[in-house]
Amino acid sequence: MSSCIHAFEVEDLALGAVHGSERRALEAHVAECADCRASLVAFEEERELFARRAEAMDPPPLAIALSHVRPHAPFVDAFVRFVRAAFSSSRIVHGVLSGAACAAALAFVVSGGASRSSDDETTMAADVIMQSRRHLASFAPAEPVACADTRTEHAELLACADDPRAVCEAMTMSNQ
Amino acid sequence: VAILENALGDIPHLGAEVAEVEEARAAIAALYAAHGARIHRFLRDLIGDPSLAADATQETFLRAFRQRDAYDAARAAAPWLFGIARNVSLEVRRARTRRDRVMVTSDADAPAHGSPESDLLGREAVRIVGAALDRLSDDRRAMLLLRLDHGLAYEDIASLMGFSLAKVKIEIFRAREILRATLAEYER
């Protein structure tokens, strides 16, 4: 680790947390200070290790599963009702076919739902994001944080995960 | 987001304007979309049990909704959320039956979903970081995660942990030394 008094500050270069003249001054210092260069490299290696780990770990499993579930799946409901009605006289057949219906329903859910409308999903997500942005705009300081991402509006919210204020600037930019 | 919105829908308005509450719900849902995975990972690293971590993640965002008036609009939301998450993790750990120390090392943490090479690197990273985290005290583990995994500023970490800035810098410095030592062991 560096013995330089700027050792902790240079980490902020890797995090993109310094801007303008402060950033230029730190970059100039790092260019001249071998200790800080080594410290910066070590910090970036460690961050990379954590980033690889984060990629390998699952997001919240329940959230993912439910994000793919349609609020109402009439096809599945109707199918289960049909199977129950048709085979209610035979407990064994009923059980087997009900199990098959459940398996089909599970496969339907896991696969994201063959009959699910991606337009519906997009509309619901867009509604939430549009409502949310109005409120997020109230979080924004006078000078919003820079957002380097130029992806579509839908992706901006996730792209700016480090700081929701960046969403506000991205929104401002897209409105200009 | 769907789970969270359902849970938020169960909270009474308590006399607040309906439109204001609805807007706040949508804002918290957006925060969940932006930060939910990171908060869940942080809680999983602190609590150890993935299902408890999932519950704690939801509790974190429910509390964020309830405590929204305490949010400082001039500051980033992430440190605020991580502060709530850490408090929730402490409560979860206090409440559950006393067990062995939380261990995060697990191959099961790294499911295959990329190229063979990236999966291999991912599993290796899970093992190395997990082994290093297992060697750290709870507070030091939380500080290292907040700095290296979640990129929070030292000042924000000091604020949410309730420690001095100097202590946080020293603790993270020592935690990083352990991480480097663990990394060196794996490279040998």
CSV table of N, CA, C and O in Angstrom, one decimal, chain A residues 36-120:
chain,number,residue,atom,x,y,z
A,36,CYS,N,1.4,6.0,-5.6
A,36,CYS,CA,-0.1,6.1,-5.9
A,36,CYS,C,-0.5,5.3,-7.1
A,36,CYS,O,-1.6,4.8,-7.2
A,37,ARG,N,0.4,5.2,-8.1
A,37,ARG,CA,0.1,4.4,-9.3
A,37,ARG,C,-0.1,3.0,-8.9
A,37,ARG,O,-1.1,2.3,-9.3
A,38,ALA,N,0.8,2.5,-8.1
A,38,ALA,CA,0.7,1.1,-7.6
A,38,ALA,C,-0.6,0.9,-6.8
A,38,ALA,O,-1.3,-0.1,-6.9
A,39,SER,N,-0.9,1.9,-5.9
A,39,SER,CA,-2.1,1.8,-5.1
A,39,SER,C,-3.3,1.8,-6.0
A,39,SER,O,-4.3,1.0,-5.7
A,40,LEU,N,-3.3,2.6,-7.0
A,40,LEU,CA,-4.5,2.7,-7.9
A,40,LEU,C,-4.7,1.3,-8.6
A,40,LEU,O,-5.8,0.9,-8.8
A,41,VAL,N,-3.6,0.8,-9.1
A,41,VAL,CA,-3.6,-0.5,-9.8
A,41,VAL,C,-4.2,-1.6,-8.8
A,41,VAL,O,-5.1,-2.4,-9.2
A,42,ALA,N,-3.7,-1.6,-7.6
A,42,ALA,CA,-4.2,-2.6,-6.6
A,42,ALA,C,-5.6,-2.4,-6.4
A,42,ALA,O,-6.4,-3.4,-6.3
A,43,PHE,N,-6.1,-1.2,-6.2
A,43,PHE,CA,-7.5,-0.9,-5.9
A,43,PHE,C,-8.4,-1.4,-7.1
A,43,PHE,O,-9.4,-2.0,-6.9
A,44,GLU,N,-7.9,-1.1,-8.3
A,44,GLU,CA,-8.7,-1.5,-9.5
A,44,GLU,C,-8.7,-3.0,-9.6
A,44,GLU,O,-9.8,-3.6,-10.0
A,45,GLU,N,-7.6,-3.7,-9.3
A,45,GLU,CA,-7.7,-5.2,-9.3
A,45,GLU,C,-8.7,-5.7,-8.3
A,45,GLU,O,-9.4,-6.7,-8.6
A,46,GLU,N,-8.7,-5.1,-7.1
A,46,GLU,CA,-9.6,-5.6,-6.1
A,46,GLU,C,-11.1,-5.3,-6.5
A,46,GLU,O,-12.0,-6.2,-6.3
A,47,ARG,N,-11.3,-4.2,-7.1
A,47,ARG,CA,-12.7,-3.8,-7.5
A,47,ARG,C,-13.1,-4.8,-8.6
A,47,ARG,O,-14.2,-5.2,-8.7
A,48,GLU,N,-12.1,-5.1,-9.5
A,48,GLU,CA,-12.4,-6.1,-10.6
A,48,GLU,C,-12.8,-7.4,-10.0
A,48,GLU,O,-13.7,-8.1,-10.5
A,49,LEU,N,-12.1,-7.8,-9.0
A,49,LEU,CA,-12.4,-9.1,-8.4
A,49,LEU,C,-13.8,-9.1,-7.8
A,49,LEU,O,-14.6,-10.1,-8.0
A,50,PHE,N,-14.2,-8.1,-7.2
A,50,PHE,CA,-15.6,-8.0,-6.6
A,50,PHE,C,-16.6,-7.9,-7.8
A,50,PHE,O,-17.7,-8.4,-7.6
A,51,ALA,N,-16.2,-7.2,-8.8
A,51,ALA,CA,-17.2,-7.1,-10.0
A,51,ALA,C,-17.4,-8.4,-10.6
A,51,ALA,O,-18.6,-8.8,-11.0
A,52,ARG,N,-16.3,-9.2,-10.8
A,52,ARG,CA,-16.5,-10.6,-11.3
A,52,ARG,C,-17.4,-11.4,-10.4
A,52,ARG,O,-18.2,-12.2,-10.9
A,53,ARG,N,-17.2,-11.3,-9.1
A,53,ARG,CA,-18.0,-12.0,-8.2
A,53,ARG,C,-19.5,-11.6,-8.3
A,53,ARG,O,-20.4,-12.4,-8.2
A,54,ALA,N,-19.7,-10.3,-8.4
A,54,ALA,CA,-21.1,-9.8,-8.4
A,54,ALA,C,-21.8,-10.4,-9.7
A,54,ALA,O,-22.9,-10.7,-9.6
A,55,GLU,N,-21.0,-10.4,-10.8
A,55,GLU,CA,-21.6,-11.0,-12.0
A,55,GLU,C,-22.0,-12.4,-11.9
A,55,GLU,O,-23.0,-12.9,-12.4
A,56,ALA,N,-21.1,-13.1,-11.1
A,56,ALA,CA,-21.4,-14.6,-10.9
A,56,ALA,C,-22.5,-14.9,-9.9
A,56,ALA,O,-23.1,-16.0,-10.0
A,57,MET,N,-22.8,-13.9,-9.1
A,57,MET,CA,-23.9,-14.2,-8.1
A,57,MET,C,-25.2,-13.9,-8.6
A,57,MET,O,-25.4,-13.0,-9.4
A,58,ASP,N,-26.2,-14.6,-8.2
A,58,ASP,CA,-27.6,-14.4,-8.6
A,58,ASP,C,-28.2,-13.1,-8.1
A,58,ASP,O,-27.9,-12.8,-6.9
A,59,PRO,N,-29.0,-12.4,-8.9
A,59,PRO,CA,-29.9,-11.4,-8.3
A,59,PRO,C,-30.9,-12.1,-7.4
A,59,PRO,O,-31.0,-13.3,-7.4
A,60,PRO,N,-31.7,-11.3,-6.7
A,60,PRO,CA,-32.7,-11.9,-5.8
A,60,PRO,C,-33.6,-12.9,-6.6
A,60,PRO,O,-34.3,-12.5,-7.5
A,61,PRO,N,-33.6,-14.2,-6.3
A,61,PRO,CA,-34.3,-15.2,-7.1
A,61,PRO,C,-35.8,-15.0,-7.2
A,61,PRO,O,-36.4,-15.1,-8.2
A,62,LEU,N,-36.4,-14.6,-6.0
A,62,LEU,CA,-37.8,-14.4,-6.0
A,62,LEU,C,-38.2,-13.2,-6.9
A,62,LEU,O,-39.2,-13.3,-7.6
A,63,ALA,N,-37.4,-12.2,-6.8
A,63,ALA,CA,-37.8,-11.0,-7.6
A,63,ALA,C,-37.7,-11.3,-9.1
A,63,ALA,O,-38.6,-10.9,-9.9
A,64,ILE,N,-36.7,-12.1,-9.5
A,64,ILE,CA,-36.6,-12.5,-10.9
A,64,ILE,C,-37.8,-13.3,-11.3
A,64,ILE,O,-38.4,-13.1,-12.3
A,65,ALA,N,-38.1,-14.3,-10.5
A,65,ALA,CA,-39.2,-15.2,-10.8
A,65,ALA,C,-40.5,-14.4,-11.0
A,65,ALA,O,-41.2,-14.6,-11.9
A,66,LEU,N,-40.8,-13.6,-10.0
A,66,LEU,CA,-42.1,-12.9,-10.0
A,66,LEU,C,-42.1,-11.8,-11.1
A,66,LEU,O,-43.1,-11.4,-11.6
A,67,SER,N,-40.9,-11.3,-11.5
A,67,SER,CA,-40.9,-10.3,-12.6
A,67,SER,C,-41.3,-10.9,-13.9
A,67,SER,O,-41.7,-10.2,-14.8
A,68,HIS,N,-41.3,-12.3,-13.9
A,68,HIS,CA,-41.7,-13.0,-15.2
A,68,HIS,C,-43.1,-13.6,-15.1
A,68,HIS,O,-43.5,-14.3,-15.9
A,69,VAL,N,-43.7,-13.3,-14.0
A,69,VAL,CA,-45.1,-13.9,-13.8
A,69,VAL,C,-46.1,-12.9,-14.2
A,69,VAL,O,-46.1,-11.7,-13.8
A,70,ARG,N,-47.0,-13.3,-15.0
A,70,ARG,CA,-48.1,-12.4,-15.4
A,70,ARG,C,-49.0,-12.3,-14.2
A,70,ARG,O,-49.3,-13.3,-13.5
A,71,PRO,N,-49.6,-11.1,-14.0
A,71,PRO,CA,-50.5,-11.0,-12.8
A,71,PRO,C,-51.7,-12.0,-13.0
A,71,PRO,O,-52.1,-12.6,-12.0
A,72,HIS,N,-52.2,-12.2,-14.1
A,72,HIS,CA,-53.3,-13.2,-14.3
A,72,HIS,C,-52.9,-14.0,-15.5
A,72,HIS,O,-52.5,-13.5,-16.6
A,73,ALA,N,-53.0,-15.3,-15.4
A,73,ALA,CA,-52.7,-16.2,-16.5
A,73,ALA,C,-53.9,-17.1,-16.8
A,73,ALA,O,-54.0,-18.2,-16.3
A,74,PRO,N,-54.9,-16.5,-17.5
A,74,PRO,CA,-56.1,-17.2,-17.7
A,74,PRO,C,-56.0,-18.5,-18.4
A,74,PRO,O,-56.8,-19.4,-18.2
A,75,PHE,N,-55.0,-18.6,-19.3
A,75,PHE,CA,-54.8,-19.9,-20.0
A,75,PHE,C,-54.5,-21.0,-19.0
A,75,PHE,O,-55.1,-22.1,-19.1
A,76,VAL,N,-53.6,-20.7,-18.1
A,76,VAL,CA,-53.3,-21.8,-17.1
A,76,VAL,C,-54.5,-22.1,-16.2
A,76,VAL,O,-54.8,-23.3,-16.0
A,77,ASP,N,-55.2,-21.0,-15.7
A,77,ASP,CA,-56.3,-21.3,-14.9
A,77,ASP,C,-57.4,-22.1,-15.6
A,77,ASP,O,-57.9,-23.1,-15.0
A,78,ALA,N,-57.6,-21.7,-16.8
A,78,ALA,CA,-58.7,-22.4,-17.6
A,78,ALA,C,-58.3,-23.9,-17.8
A,78,ALA,O,-59.1,-24.8,-17.7
A,79,PHE,N,-57.0,-24.1,-18.1
A,79,PHE,CA,-56.5,-25.5,-18.4
A,79,PHE,C,-56.7,-26.3,-17.1
A,79,PHE,O,-57.2,-27.5,-17.2
A,80,VAL,N,-56.3,-25.8,-16.0
A,80,VAL,CA,-56.4,-26.6,-14.7
A,80,VAL,C,-57.9,-26.9,-14.4
A,80,VAL,O,-58.3,-28.0,-14.1
A,81,ARG,N,-58.8,-25.9,-14.6
A,81,ARG,CA,-60.2,-26.1,-14.4
A,81,ARG,C,-60.8,-27.2,-15.3
A,81,ARG,O,-61.5,-28.0,-14.9
A,82,PHE,N,-60.3,-27.1,-16.6
A,82,PHE,CA,-60.7,-28.1,-17.6
A,82,PHE,C,-60.3,-29.5,-17.2
A,82,PHE,O,-61.1,-30.4,-17.2
A,83,VAL,N,-59.1,-29.7,-16.8
A,83,VAL,CA,-58.6,-31.0,-16.4
A,83,VAL,C,-59.3,-31.5,-15.2
A,83,VAL,O,-59.7,-32.6,-15.1
A,84,ARG,N,-59.6,-30.6,-14.2
A,84,ARG,CA,-60.3,-31.0,-13.0
A,84,ARG,C,-61.7,-31.4,-13.3
A,84,ARG,O,-62.2,-32.5,-12.8
A,85,ALA,N,-62.4,-30.7,-14.2
A,85,ALA,CA,-63.7,-31.0,-14.5
A,85,ALA,C,-63.8,-32.3,-15.3
A,85,ALA,O,-64.7,-33.1,-15.0
A,86,ALA,N,-62.9,-32.5,-16.2
A,86,ALA,CA,-63.0,-33.7,-17.1
A,86,ALA,C,-62.7,-35.0,-16.3
A,86,ALA,O,-63.2,-36.0,-16.7
A,87,PHE,N,-61.9,-34.9,-15.3
A,87,PHE,CA,-61.4,-36.1,-14.7
A,87,PHE,C,-61.8,-36.2,-13.2
A,87,PHE,O,-61.1,-36.9,-12.5
A,88,SER,N,-62.8,-35.5,-12.8
A,88,SER,CA,-63.1,-35.4,-11.4
A,88,SER,C,-63.6,-36.8,-10.9
A,88,SER,O,-63.6,-37.0,-9.7
A,89,SER,N,-64.1,-37.7,-11.8
A,89,SER,CA,-64.6,-38.9,-11.4
A,89,SER,C,-63.5,-39.9,-11.1
A,89,SER,O,-63.7,-40.9,-10.4
A,90,SER,N,-62.3,-39.7,-11.5
A,90,SER,CA,-61.2,-40.6,-11.2
A,90,SER,C,-60.1,-39.9,-10.5
A,90,SER,O,-59.4,-39.0,-11.0
A,91,ARG,N,-60.0,-40.3,-9.2
A,91,ARG,CA,-59.0,-39.7,-8.3
A,91,ARG,C,-57.6,-39.8,-8.8
A,91,ARG,O,-56.8,-38.9,-8.8
A,92,ILE,N,-57.2,-41.0,-9.4
A,92,ILE,CA,-55.9,-41.3,-9.8
A,92,ILE,C,-55.6,-40.4,-11.0
A,92,ILE,O,-54.6,-39.7,-11.1
A,93,VAL,N,-56.5,-40.6,-12.0
A,93,VAL,CA,-56.2,-39.8,-13.2
A,93,VAL,C,-56.2,-38.3,-12.9
A,93,VAL,O,-55.4,-37.6,-13.5
A,94,HIS,N,-57.1,-37.9,-12.1
A,94,HIS,CA,-57.2,-36.5,-11.7
A,94,HIS,C,-55.9,-36.1,-11.1
A,94,HIS,O,-55.3,-35.0,-11.4
A,95,GLY,N,-55.4,-36.9,-10.2
A,95,GLY,CA,-54.1,-36.5,-9.6
A,95,GLY,C,-53.0,-36.4,-10.6
A,95,GLY,O,-52.2,-35.5,-10.6
A,96,VAL,N,-52.9,-37.4,-11.5
A,96,VAL,CA,-51.8,-37.4,-12.5
A,96,VAL,C,-51.9,-36.2,-13.4
A,96,VAL,O,-51.0,-35.5,-13.6
A,97,LEU,N,-53.1,-36.0,-13.9
A,97,LEU,CA,-53.3,-34.9,-14.8
A,97,LEU,C,-53.2,-33.5,-14.1
A,97,LEU,O,-52.7,-32.6,-14.7
A,98,SER,N,-53.6,-33.5,-12.9
A,98,SER,CA,-53.5,-32.2,-12.1
A,98,SER,C,-52.0,-31.9,-12.0
A,98,SER,O,-51.5,-30.8,-12.1
A,99,GLY,N,-51.2,-33.0,-11.7
A,99,GLY,CA,-49.8,-32.8,-11.5
A,99,GLY,C,-49.2,-32.3,-12.9
A,99,GLY,O,-48.3,-31.5,-12.9
A,100,ALA,N,-49.6,-33.0,-14.0
A,100,ALA,CA,-49.1,-32.5,-15.3
A,100,ALA,C,-49.5,-31.1,-15.5
A,100,ALA,O,-48.7,-30.3,-16.1
A,101,ALA,N,-50.7,-30.7,-15.1
A,101,ALA,CA,-51.1,-29.3,-15.3
A,101,ALA,C,-50.3,-28.4,-14.5
A,101,ALA,O,-49.9,-27.3,-15.0
A,102,CYS,N,-50.0,-28.8,-13.3
A,102,CYS,CA,-49.1,-28.0,-12.4
A,102,CYS,C,-47.7,-27.8,-13.1
A,102,CYS,O,-47.1,-26.8,-13.1
A,103,ALA,N,-47.2,-29.0,-13.6
A,103,ALA,CA,-45.9,-29.0,-14.2
A,103,ALA,C,-45.9,-28.0,-15.4
A,103,ALA,O,-45.0,-27.2,-15.7
A,104,ALA,N,-47.0,-28.1,-16.2
A,104,ALA,CA,-47.1,-27.2,-17.4
A,104,ALA,C,-47.2,-25.8,-16.9
A,104,ALA,O,-46.5,-24.9,-17.5
A,105,ALA,N,-47.9,-25.5,-15.8
A,105,ALA,CA,-48.0,-24.1,-15.3
A,105,ALA,C,-46.6,-23.7,-14.8
A,105,ALA,O,-46.2,-22.5,-15.1
A,106,LEU,N,-45.9,-24.5,-14.2
A,106,LEU,CA,-44.5,-24.2,-13.7
A,106,LEU,C,-43.6,-23.9,-14.9
A,106,LEU,O,-42.9,-22.9,-14.9
A,107,ALA,N,-43.7,-24.8,-15.9
A,107,ALA,CA,-42.9,-24.5,-17.1
A,107,ALA,C,-43.3,-23.2,-17.8
A,107,ALA,O,-42.4,-22.5,-18.2
A,108,PHE,N,-44.6,-22.9,-17.7
A,108,PHE,CA,-45.1,-21.7,-18.3
A,108,PHE,C,-44.5,-20.5,-17.6
A,108,PHE,O,-44.0,-19.5,-18.2
A,109,VAL,N,-44.5,-20.6,-16.3
A,109,VAL,CA,-43.9,-19.4,-15.5
A,109,VAL,C,-42.4,-19.3,-15.7
A,109,VAL,O,-41.9,-18.2,-15.9
A,110,VAL,N,-41.7,-20.4,-15.6
A,110,VAL,CA,-40.3,-20.4,-15.7
A,110,VAL,C,-39.8,-19.9,-17.1
A,110,VAL,O,-38.9,-19.1,-17.2
A,111,SER,N,-40.6,-20.3,-18.1
A,111,SER,CA,-40.2,-19.9,-19.4
A,111,SER,C,-40.6,-18.4,-19.7
A,111,SER,O,-40.3,-17.9,-20.8
A,112,GLY,N,-41.3,-17.8,-18.8
A,112,GLY,CA,-41.6,-16.4,-19.0
A,112,GLY,C,-43.1,-16.3,-19.5
A,112,GLY,O,-43.6,-15.2,-19.7
A,113,GLY,N,-43.7,-17.4,-19.8
A,113,GLY,CA,-45.1,-17.3,-20.2
A,113,GLY,C,-45.2,-17.2,-21.7
A,113,GLY,O,-45.0,-16.1,-22.3
A,114,ALA,N,-45.6,-18.3,-22.4
A,114,ALA,CA,-45.7,-18.2,-23.9
A,114,ALA,C,-46.7,-17.2,-24.3
A,114,ALA,O,-46.6,-16.6,-25.4
A,115,SER,N,-47.8,-17.1,-23.5
A,115,SER,CA,-48.9,-16.2,-24.0
A,115,SER,C,-48.7,-14.8,-23.4
A,115,SER,O,-49.6,-14.0,-23.6
A,116,ARG,N,-47.6,-14.6,-22.8
A,116,ARG,CA,-47.4,-13.3,-22.1
A,116,ARG,C,-47.1,-12.2,-23.2
A,116,ARG,O,-46.4,-12.4,-24.1
A,117,SER,N,-47.7,-11.1,-23.0
A,117,SER,CA,-47.5,-10.0,-24.0
A,117,SER,C,-46.3,-9.1,-23.6
A,117,SER,O,-46.3,-8.5,-22.5
A,118,SER,N,-45.3,-9.1,-24.4
A,118,SER,CA,-44.1,-8.2,-24.0
A,118,SER,C,-44.5,-6.7,-24.1
A,118,SER,O,-43.9,-5.9,-23.4
A,119,ASP,N,-45.5,-6.4,-24.9
A,119,ASP,CA,-46.0,-5.0,-24.9
A,119,ASP,C,-46.6,-4.6,-23.6
A,119,ASP,O,-46.3,-3.5,-23.1
A,120,ASP,N,-47.3,-5.5,-22.9
A,120,ASP,CA,-47.9,-5.3,-21.6
A,120,ASP,C,-46.8,-5.0,-20.6
A,120,ASP,O,-46.9,-4.0,-19.8
